[in-house]
mmCIF file of C-alpha atoms in Angstrom:
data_model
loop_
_atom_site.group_PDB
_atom_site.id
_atom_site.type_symbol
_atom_site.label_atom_id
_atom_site.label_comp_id
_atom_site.label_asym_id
_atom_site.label_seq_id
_atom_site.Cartn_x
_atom_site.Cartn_y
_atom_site.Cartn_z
ATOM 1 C CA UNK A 1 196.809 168.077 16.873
ATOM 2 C CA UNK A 2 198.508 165.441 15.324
ATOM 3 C CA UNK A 3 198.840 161.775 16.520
ATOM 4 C CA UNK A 4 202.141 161.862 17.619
ATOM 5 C CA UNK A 5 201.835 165.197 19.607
ATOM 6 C CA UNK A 6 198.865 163.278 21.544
ATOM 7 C CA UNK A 7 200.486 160.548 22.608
ATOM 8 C CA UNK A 8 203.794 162.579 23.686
ATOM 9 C CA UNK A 9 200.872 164.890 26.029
ATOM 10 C CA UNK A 10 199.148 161.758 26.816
ATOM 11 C CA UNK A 11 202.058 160.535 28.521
ATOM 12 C CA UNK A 12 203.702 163.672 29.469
ATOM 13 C CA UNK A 13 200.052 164.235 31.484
ATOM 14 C CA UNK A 14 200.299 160.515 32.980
ATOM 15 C CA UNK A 15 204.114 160.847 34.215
ATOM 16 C CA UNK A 16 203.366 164.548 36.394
ATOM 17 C CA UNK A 17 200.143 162.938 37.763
ATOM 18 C CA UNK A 18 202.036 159.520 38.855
ATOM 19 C CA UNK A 19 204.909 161.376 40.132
ATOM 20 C CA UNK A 20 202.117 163.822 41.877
ATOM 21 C CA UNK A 21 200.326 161.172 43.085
ATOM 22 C CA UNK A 22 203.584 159.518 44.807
ATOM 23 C CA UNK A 23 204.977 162.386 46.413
ATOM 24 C CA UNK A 24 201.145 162.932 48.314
ATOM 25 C CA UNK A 25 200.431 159.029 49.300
ATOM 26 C CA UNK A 26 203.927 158.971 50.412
ATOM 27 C CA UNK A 27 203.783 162.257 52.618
ATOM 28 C CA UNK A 28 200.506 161.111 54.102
ATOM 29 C CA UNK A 29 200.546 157.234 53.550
ATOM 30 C CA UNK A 30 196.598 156.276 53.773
ATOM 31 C CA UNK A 31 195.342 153.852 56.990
ATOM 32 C CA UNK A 32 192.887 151.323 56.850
ATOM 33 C CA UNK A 33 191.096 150.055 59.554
ATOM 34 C CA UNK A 34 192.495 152.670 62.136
ATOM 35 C CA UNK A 35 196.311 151.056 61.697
ATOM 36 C CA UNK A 36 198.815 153.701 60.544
ATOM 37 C CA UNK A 37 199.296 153.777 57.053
ATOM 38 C CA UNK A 38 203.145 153.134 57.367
ATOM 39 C CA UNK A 39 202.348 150.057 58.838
ATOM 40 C CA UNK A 40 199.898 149.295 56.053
ATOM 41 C CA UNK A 41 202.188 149.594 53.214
ATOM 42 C CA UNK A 42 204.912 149.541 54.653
ATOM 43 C CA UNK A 43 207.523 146.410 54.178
ATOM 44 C CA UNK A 44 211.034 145.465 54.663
ATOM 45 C CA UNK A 45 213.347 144.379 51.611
ATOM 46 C CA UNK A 46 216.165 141.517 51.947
ATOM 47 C CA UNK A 47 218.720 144.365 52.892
ATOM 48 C CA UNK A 48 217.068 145.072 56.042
ATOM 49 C CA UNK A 49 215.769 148.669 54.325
ATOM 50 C CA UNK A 50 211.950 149.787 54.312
ATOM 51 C CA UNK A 51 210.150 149.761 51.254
ATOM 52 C CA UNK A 52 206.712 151.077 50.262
ATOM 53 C CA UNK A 53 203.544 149.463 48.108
ATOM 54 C CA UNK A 54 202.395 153.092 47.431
ATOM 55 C CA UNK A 55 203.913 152.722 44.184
ATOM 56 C CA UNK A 56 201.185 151.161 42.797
ATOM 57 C CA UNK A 57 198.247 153.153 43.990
ATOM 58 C CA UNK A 58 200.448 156.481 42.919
ATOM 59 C CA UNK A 59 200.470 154.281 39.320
ATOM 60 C CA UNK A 60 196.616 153.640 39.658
ATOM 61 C CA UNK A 61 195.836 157.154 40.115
ATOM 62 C CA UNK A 62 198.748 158.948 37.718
ATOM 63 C CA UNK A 63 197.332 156.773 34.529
ATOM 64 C CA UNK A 64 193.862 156.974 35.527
ATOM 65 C CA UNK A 65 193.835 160.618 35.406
ATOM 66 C CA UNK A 66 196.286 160.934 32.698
ATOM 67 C CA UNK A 67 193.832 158.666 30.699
ATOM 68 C CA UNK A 68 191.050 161.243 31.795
ATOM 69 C CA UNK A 69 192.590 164.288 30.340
ATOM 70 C CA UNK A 70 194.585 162.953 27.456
ATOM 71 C CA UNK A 71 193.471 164.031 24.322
ATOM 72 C CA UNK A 72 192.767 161.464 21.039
ATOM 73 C CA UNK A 73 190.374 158.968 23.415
ATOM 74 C CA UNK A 74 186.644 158.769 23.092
ATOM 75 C CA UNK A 75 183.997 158.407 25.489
ATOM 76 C CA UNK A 76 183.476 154.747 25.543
ATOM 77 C CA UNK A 77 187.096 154.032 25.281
ATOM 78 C CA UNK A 78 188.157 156.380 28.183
ATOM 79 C CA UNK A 79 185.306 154.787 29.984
ATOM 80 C CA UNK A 80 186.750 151.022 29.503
ATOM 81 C CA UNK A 81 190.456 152.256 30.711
ATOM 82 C CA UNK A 82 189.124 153.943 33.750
ATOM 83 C CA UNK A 83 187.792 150.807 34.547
ATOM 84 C CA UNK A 84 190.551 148.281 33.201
ATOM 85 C CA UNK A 85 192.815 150.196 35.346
ATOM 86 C CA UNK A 86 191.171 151.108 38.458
ATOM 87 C CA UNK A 87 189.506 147.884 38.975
ATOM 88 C CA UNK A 88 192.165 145.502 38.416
ATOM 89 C CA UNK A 89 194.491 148.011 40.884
ATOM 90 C CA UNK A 90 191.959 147.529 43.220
ATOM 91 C CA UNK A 91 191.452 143.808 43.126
ATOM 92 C CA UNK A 92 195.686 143.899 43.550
ATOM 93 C CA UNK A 93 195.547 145.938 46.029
ATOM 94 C CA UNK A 94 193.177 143.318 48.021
ATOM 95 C CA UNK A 95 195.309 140.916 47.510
ATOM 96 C CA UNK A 96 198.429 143.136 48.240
ATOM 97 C CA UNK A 97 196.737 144.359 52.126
ATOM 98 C CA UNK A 98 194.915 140.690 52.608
ATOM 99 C CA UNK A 99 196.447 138.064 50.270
ATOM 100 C CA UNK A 100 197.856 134.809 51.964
ATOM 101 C CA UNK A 101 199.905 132.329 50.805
ATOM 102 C CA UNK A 102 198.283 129.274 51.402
ATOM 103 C CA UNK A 103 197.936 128.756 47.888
ATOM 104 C CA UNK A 104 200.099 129.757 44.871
ATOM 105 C CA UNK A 105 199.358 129.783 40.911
ATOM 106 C CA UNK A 106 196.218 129.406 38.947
ATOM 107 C CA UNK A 107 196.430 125.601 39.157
ATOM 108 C CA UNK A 108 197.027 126.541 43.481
ATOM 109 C CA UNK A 109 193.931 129.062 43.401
ATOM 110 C CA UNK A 110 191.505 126.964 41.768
ATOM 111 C CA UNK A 111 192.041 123.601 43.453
ATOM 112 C CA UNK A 112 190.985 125.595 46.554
ATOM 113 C CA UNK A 113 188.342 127.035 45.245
ATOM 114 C CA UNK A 114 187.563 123.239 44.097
ATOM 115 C CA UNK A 115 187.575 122.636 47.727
ATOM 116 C CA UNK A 116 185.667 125.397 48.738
ATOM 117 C CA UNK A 117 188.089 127.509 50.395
ATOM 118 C CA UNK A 118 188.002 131.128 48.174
ATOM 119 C CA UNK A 119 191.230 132.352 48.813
ATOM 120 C CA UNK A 120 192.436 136.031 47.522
ATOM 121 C CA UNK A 121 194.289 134.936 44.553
ATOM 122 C CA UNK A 122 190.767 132.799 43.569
ATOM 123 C CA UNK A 123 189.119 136.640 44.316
ATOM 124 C CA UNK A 124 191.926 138.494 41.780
ATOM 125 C CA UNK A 125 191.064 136.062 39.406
ATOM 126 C CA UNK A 126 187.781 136.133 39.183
ATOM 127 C CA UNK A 127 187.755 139.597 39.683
ATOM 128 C CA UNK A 128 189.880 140.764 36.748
ATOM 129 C CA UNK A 129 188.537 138.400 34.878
ATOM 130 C CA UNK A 130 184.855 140.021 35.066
ATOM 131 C CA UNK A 131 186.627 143.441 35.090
ATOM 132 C CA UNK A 132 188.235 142.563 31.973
ATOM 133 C CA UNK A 133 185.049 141.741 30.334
ATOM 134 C CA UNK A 134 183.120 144.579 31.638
ATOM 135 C CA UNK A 135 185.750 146.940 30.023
ATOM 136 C CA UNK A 136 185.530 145.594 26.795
ATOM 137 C CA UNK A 137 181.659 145.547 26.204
ATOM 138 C CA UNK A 138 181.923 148.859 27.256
ATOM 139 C CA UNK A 139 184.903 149.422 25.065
ATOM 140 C CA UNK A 140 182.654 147.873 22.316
ATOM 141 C CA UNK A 141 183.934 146.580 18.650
ATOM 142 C CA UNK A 142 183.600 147.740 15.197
ATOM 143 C CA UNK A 143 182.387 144.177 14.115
ATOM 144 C CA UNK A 144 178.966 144.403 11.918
ATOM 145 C CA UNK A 145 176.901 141.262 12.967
ATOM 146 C CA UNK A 146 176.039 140.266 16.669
ATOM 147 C CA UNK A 147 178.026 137.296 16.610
ATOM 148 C CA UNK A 148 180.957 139.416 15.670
ATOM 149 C CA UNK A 149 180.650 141.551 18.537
ATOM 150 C CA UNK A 150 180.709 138.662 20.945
ATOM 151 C CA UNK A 151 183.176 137.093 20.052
ATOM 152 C CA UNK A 152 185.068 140.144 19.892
ATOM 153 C CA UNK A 153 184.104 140.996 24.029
ATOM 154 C CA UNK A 154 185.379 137.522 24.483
ATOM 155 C CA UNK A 155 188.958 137.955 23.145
ATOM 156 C CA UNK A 156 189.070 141.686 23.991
ATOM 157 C CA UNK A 157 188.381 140.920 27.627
ATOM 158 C CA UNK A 158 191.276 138.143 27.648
ATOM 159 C CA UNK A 159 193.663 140.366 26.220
ATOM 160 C CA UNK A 160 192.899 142.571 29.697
ATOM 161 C CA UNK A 161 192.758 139.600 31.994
ATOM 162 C CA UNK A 162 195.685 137.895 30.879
ATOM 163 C CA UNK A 163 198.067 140.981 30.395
ATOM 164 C CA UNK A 164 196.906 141.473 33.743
ATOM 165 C CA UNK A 165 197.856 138.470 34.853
ATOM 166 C CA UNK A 166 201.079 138.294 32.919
ATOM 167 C CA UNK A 167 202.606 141.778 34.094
ATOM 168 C CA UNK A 168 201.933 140.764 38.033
ATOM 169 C CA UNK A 169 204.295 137.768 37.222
ATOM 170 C CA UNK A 170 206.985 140.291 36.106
ATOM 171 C CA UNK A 171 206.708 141.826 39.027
ATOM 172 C CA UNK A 172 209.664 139.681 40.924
ATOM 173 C CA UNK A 173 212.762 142.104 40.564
ATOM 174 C CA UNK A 174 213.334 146.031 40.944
ATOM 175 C CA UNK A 175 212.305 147.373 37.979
ATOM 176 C CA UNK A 176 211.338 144.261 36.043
ATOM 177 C CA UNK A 177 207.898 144.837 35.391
ATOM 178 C CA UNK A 178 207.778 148.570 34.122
ATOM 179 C CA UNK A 179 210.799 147.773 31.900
ATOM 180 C CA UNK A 180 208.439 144.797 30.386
ATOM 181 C CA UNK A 181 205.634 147.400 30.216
ATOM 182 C CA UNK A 182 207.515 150.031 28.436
ATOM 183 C CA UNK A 183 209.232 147.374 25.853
ATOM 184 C CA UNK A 184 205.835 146.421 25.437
ATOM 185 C CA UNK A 185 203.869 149.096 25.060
ATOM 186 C CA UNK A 186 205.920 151.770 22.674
ATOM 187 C CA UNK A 187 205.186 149.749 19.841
ATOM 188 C CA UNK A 188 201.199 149.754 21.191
ATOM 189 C CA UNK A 189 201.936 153.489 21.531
ATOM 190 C CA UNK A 190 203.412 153.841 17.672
ATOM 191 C CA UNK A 191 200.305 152.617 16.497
ATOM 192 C CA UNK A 192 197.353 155.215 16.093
ATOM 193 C CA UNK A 193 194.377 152.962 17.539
ATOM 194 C CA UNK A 194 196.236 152.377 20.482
ATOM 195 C CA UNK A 195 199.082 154.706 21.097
ATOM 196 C CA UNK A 196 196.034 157.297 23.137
ATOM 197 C CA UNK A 197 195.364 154.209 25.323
ATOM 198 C CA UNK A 198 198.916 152.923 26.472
ATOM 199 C CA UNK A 199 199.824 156.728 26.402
ATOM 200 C CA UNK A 200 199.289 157.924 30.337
ATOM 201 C CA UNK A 201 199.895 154.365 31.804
ATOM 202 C CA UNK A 202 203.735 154.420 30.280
ATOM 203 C CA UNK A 203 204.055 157.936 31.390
ATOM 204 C CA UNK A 204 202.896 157.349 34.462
ATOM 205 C CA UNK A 205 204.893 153.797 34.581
ATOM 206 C CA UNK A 206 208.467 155.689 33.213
ATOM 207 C CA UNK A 207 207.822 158.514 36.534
ATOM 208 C CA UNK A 208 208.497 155.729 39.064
ATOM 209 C CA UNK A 209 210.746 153.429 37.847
ATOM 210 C CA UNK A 210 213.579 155.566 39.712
ATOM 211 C CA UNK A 211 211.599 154.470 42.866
ATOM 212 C CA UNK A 212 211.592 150.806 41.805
ATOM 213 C CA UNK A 213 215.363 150.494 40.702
ATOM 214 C CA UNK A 214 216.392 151.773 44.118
ATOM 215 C CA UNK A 215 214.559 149.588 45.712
ATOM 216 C CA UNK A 216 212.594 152.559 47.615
ATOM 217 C CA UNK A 217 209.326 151.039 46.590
ATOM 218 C CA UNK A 218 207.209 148.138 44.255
ATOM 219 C CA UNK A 219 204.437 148.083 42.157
ATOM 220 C CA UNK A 220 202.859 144.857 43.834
ATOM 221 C CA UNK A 221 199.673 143.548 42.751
ATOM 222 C CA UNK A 222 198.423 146.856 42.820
ATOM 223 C CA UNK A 223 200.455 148.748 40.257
ATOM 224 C CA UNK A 224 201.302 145.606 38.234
ATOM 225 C CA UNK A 225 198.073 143.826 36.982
ATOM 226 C CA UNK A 226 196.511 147.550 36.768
ATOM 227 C CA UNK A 227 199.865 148.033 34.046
ATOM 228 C CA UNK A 228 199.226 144.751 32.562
ATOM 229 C CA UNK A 229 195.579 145.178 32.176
ATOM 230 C CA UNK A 230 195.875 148.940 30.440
ATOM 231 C CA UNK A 231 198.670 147.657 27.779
ATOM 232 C CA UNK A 232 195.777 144.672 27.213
ATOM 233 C CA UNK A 233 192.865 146.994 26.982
ATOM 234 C CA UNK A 234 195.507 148.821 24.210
ATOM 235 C CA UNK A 235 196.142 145.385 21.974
ATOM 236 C CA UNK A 236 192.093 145.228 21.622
ATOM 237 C CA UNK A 237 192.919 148.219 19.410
ATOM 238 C CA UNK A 238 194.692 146.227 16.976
ATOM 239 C CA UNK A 239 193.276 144.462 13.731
ATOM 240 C CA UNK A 240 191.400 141.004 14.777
ATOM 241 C CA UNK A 241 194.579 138.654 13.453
ATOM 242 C CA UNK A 242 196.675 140.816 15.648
ATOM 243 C CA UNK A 243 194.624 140.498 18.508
ATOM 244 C CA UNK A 244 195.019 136.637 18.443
ATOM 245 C CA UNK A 245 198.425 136.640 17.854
ATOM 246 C CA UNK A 246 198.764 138.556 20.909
ATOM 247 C CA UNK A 247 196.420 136.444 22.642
ATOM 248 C CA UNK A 248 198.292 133.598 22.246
ATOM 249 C CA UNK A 249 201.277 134.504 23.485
ATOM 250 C CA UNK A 250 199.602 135.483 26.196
ATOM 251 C CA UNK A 251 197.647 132.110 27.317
ATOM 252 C CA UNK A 252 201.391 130.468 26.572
ATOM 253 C CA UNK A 253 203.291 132.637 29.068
ATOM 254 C CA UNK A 254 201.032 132.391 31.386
ATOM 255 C CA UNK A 255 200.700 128.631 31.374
ATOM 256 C CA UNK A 256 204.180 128.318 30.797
ATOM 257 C CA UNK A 257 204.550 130.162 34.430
ATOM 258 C CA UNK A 258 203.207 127.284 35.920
ATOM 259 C CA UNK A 259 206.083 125.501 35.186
ATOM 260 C CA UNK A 260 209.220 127.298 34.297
ATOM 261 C CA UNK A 261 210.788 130.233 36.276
ATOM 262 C CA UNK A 262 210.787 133.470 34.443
ATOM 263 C CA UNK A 263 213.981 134.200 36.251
ATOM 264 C CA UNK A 264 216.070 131.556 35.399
ATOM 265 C CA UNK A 265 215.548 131.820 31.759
ATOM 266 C CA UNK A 266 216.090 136.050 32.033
ATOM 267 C CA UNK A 267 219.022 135.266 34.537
ATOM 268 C CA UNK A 268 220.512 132.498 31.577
ATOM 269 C CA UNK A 269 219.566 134.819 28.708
ATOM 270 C CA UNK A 270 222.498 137.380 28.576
ATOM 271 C CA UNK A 271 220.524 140.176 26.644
ATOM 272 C CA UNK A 272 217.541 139.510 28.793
ATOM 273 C CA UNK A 273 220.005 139.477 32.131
ATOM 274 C CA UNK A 274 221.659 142.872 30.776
ATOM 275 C CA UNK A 275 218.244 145.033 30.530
ATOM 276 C CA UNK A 276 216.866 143.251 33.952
ATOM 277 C CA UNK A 277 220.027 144.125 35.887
ATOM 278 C CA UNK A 278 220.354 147.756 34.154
ATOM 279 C CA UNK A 279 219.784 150.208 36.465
ATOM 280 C CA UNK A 280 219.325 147.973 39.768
ATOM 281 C CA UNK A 281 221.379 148.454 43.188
ATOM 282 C CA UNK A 282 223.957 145.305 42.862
ATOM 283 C CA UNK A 283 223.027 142.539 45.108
ATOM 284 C CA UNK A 284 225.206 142.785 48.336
ATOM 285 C CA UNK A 285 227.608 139.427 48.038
ATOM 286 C CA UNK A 286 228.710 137.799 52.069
ATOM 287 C CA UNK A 287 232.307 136.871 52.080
ATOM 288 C CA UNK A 288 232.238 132.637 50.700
ATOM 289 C CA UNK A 289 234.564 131.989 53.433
ATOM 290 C CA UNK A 290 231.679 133.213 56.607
ATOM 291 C CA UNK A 291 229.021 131.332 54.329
ATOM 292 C CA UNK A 292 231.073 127.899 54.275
ATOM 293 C CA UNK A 293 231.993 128.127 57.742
ATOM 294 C CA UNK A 294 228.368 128.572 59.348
ATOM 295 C CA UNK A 295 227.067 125.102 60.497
ATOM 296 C CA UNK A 296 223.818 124.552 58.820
ATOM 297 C CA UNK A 297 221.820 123.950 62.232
ATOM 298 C CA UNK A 298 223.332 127.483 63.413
ATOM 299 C CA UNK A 299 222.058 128.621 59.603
ATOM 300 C CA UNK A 300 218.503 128.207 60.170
ATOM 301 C CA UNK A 301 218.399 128.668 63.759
ATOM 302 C CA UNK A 302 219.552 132.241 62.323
ATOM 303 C CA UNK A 303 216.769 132.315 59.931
ATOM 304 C CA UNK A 304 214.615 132.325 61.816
ATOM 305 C CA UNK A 305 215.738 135.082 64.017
ATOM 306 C CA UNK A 306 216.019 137.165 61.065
ATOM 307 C CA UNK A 307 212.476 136.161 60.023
ATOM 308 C CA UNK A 308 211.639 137.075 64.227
ATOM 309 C CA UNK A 309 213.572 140.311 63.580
ATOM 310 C CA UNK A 310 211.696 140.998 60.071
ATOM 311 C CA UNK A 311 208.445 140.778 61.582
ATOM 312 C CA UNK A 312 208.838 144.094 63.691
ATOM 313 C CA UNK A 313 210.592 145.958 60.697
ATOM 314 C CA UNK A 314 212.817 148.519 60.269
ATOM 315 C CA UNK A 315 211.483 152.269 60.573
ATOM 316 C CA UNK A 316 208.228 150.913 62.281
ATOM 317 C CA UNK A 317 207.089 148.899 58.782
ATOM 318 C CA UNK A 318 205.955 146.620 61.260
ATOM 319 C CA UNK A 319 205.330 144.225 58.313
ATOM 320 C CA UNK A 320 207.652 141.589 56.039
ATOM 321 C CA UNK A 321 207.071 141.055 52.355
ATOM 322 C CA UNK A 322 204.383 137.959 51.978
ATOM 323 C CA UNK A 323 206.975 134.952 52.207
ATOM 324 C CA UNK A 324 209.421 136.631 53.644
ATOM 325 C CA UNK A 325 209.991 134.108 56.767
ATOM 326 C CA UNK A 326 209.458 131.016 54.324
ATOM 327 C CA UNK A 327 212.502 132.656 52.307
ATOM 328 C CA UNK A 328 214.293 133.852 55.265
ATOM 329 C CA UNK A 329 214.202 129.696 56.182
ATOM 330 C CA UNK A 330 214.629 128.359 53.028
ATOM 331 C CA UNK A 331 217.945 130.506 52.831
ATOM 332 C CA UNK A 332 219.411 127.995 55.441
ATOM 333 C CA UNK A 333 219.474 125.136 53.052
ATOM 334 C CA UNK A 334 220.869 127.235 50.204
ATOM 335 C CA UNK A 335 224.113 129.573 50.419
ATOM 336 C CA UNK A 336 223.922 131.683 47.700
ATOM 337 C CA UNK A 337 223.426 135.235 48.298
ATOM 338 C CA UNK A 338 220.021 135.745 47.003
ATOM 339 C CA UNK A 339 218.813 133.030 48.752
ATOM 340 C CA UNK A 340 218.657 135.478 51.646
ATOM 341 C CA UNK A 341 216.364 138.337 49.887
ATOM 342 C CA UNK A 342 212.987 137.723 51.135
ATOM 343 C CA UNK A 343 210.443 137.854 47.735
ATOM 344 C CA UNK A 344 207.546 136.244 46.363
ATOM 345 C CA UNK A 345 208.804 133.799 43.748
ATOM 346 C CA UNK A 346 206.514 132.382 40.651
ATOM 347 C CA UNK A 347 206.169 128.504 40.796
ATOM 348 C CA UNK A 348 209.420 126.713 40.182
ATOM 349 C CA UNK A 349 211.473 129.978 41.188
ATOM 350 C CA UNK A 350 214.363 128.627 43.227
ATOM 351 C CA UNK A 351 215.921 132.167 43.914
ATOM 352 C CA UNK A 352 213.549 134.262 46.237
ATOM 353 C CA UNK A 353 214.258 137.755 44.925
ATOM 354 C CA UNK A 354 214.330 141.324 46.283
ATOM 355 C CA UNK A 355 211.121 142.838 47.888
ATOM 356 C CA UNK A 356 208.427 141.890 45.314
ATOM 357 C CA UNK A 357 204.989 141.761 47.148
ATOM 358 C CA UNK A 358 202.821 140.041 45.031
ATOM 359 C CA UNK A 359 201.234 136.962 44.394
ATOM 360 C CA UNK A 360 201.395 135.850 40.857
ATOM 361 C CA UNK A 361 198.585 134.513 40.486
ATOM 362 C CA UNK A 362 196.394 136.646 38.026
#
């Protein structure tokens, strides 16, 4: 079988078992703790519609057994995906079911930890960061002395933190983070070291993005730092110089998060606006007039109603998006139309976006 025929049944095998996957978690959405699994992932967008986080556990499980069954990956190697994958979904999903918001950002996560309070983002990062380590000494490297190797673990198991890290920051607007994973990861997939690794993850990422773009449900921690930490495990494929390159942009992003909204630059960017807004529901505009004429005391007194009204949920999601009532109040001092769409925003984001329920914090 030839490389490209792999690849094309890697991710043909990942996009049936993600769509498979969704259609079951969504017929019978899982419990935990004896509440009703509609309550669990269940959440309520800024257009008063319910949304689900099932996405990313039907993402989880579509690439992990894509990755299983597609052909062109060797033991060790299918080994270090199952785990990249899995165990960085899992860590998202923690934070996704228990997260809070007391703290946001690395810089947020580790001054409390400083303090000794271990909050959930402090527990991601730590957690993905040991995953992404474990997955590439298992992965292993081709290097021939011992020092080699090391240093090879080292970067290899940065490349899965970070891209981790990085995709869950994507994660902010309908769509926006599987788009950045399949721009990504084709060329990964063109390449014949890496193409059997980012195969089943794009495949299974491509099923749902219909689901995303209308806004039906989200990735969230779960689905995004799983994504992000797949396409990483795929760059340790490439040559060492590569690798670093790659690296690099990585650590820069991700610092650069800290301080500049990912948003406004896509949002000022007009090729970068056109591919984020293609395919997403247009955001519903309120009549200027209505806005202009609403004192601002009545504003937030309304704000938080809706964030009072949010809490209960539409279609019994009995849940709001983390942030939701911060955004939902934060709305009153800001007219614009998205100021209104309850959504977890990356340090210096001034627009609070759709439904996005993670924490970017890595």
């Amino acid at each position: 079988m030839t490389a490209v025929r792999r690849i094309l049944l890697g991710t043909a095998l990942g996009a049936v078992a993600g769509r498979a996957a969704y259609v079951a978690l969504t017929r019978r959405p899982p419990g935990v703790n004896g509440q009703p699994g509609d309550e669990v992932w269940g959440r309520t967008n800024h257009r008063g519609e319910p949304v689900t986080l099932l996405e990313g556990p039907a993402f989880v499980a579509g690439a992990a057994a894509g990755g299983l069954l597609a052909p062109g990956l060797g033991g060790r190697m299918r080994a270090a995906a199952l785990l990249a994958g899995v165990g960085s979904g899992v860590l998202g999903g923690y934070d996704d079911l228990a997260g809070t918001t007391s703290s946001r950002g690395f810089k947020g996560h580790l001054t409390a930890l400083a303090r000794g309070e271990v909050t959930s983002g402090a527990v991601k990062i730590l957690g993905i960061g040991a995953t992404g380590l474990a997955a590439a000494a298992i992965a292993g490297s081709g290097a021939p002395s011992r020092g080699g190797r090391a240093f090879d673990t080292l970067v290899n198991g940065a490349l899965v933190a970070g891209g981790a890290n990085l995709m869950n920051l994507f994660d902010l607007r309908p769509g926006r983070a599987i788009k950045v994973g399949l721009i990504t990861g084709t060329p990964l997939a063109l390449t014949s070291s890496a193409g059997a690794v980012v195969a089943a993850p794009l495949g299974a990422a491509a099923a749902l993005l219909p689901e995303d773009l209308g806004e039906r449900a989200m990735l969230g921690d779960t689905g995004s730092n799983a994504l992000g930490a797949l396409l990483g495990l795929a760059a340790t494929r490439l040559g060492r110089g590569p690798r670093l390159a790659v690296l690099a942009g990585l650590v820069g992003l991700n610092t650069a998060s800290e301080f500049v909204s990912f948003t406004k630059v896509i949002k000022q960017t007009p090729a970068l606006d056109w591919v984020d807004m293609l395919g997403r529901r247009p955001v519903a505009v309120q009549p200027a007039a209505a806005q202009t004429r609403q004192p601002a005391a009545d504003t937030a007194q309304g704000a938080g109603a809706a964030a009072s009204t949010a809490t209960s949920g539409p279609a019994g999601s009995g849940r709001v998006t983390r942030l939701a009532r911060l955004h939902l109040v934060e709305s009153a001092a800001d007219p614009r139309p998205e100021a209104s769409q309850p959504r977890d925003s990356q340090p210096g984001d001034a627009e609070p976006g759709d439904s996005r329920a993670g924490d970017p914090t890595g």
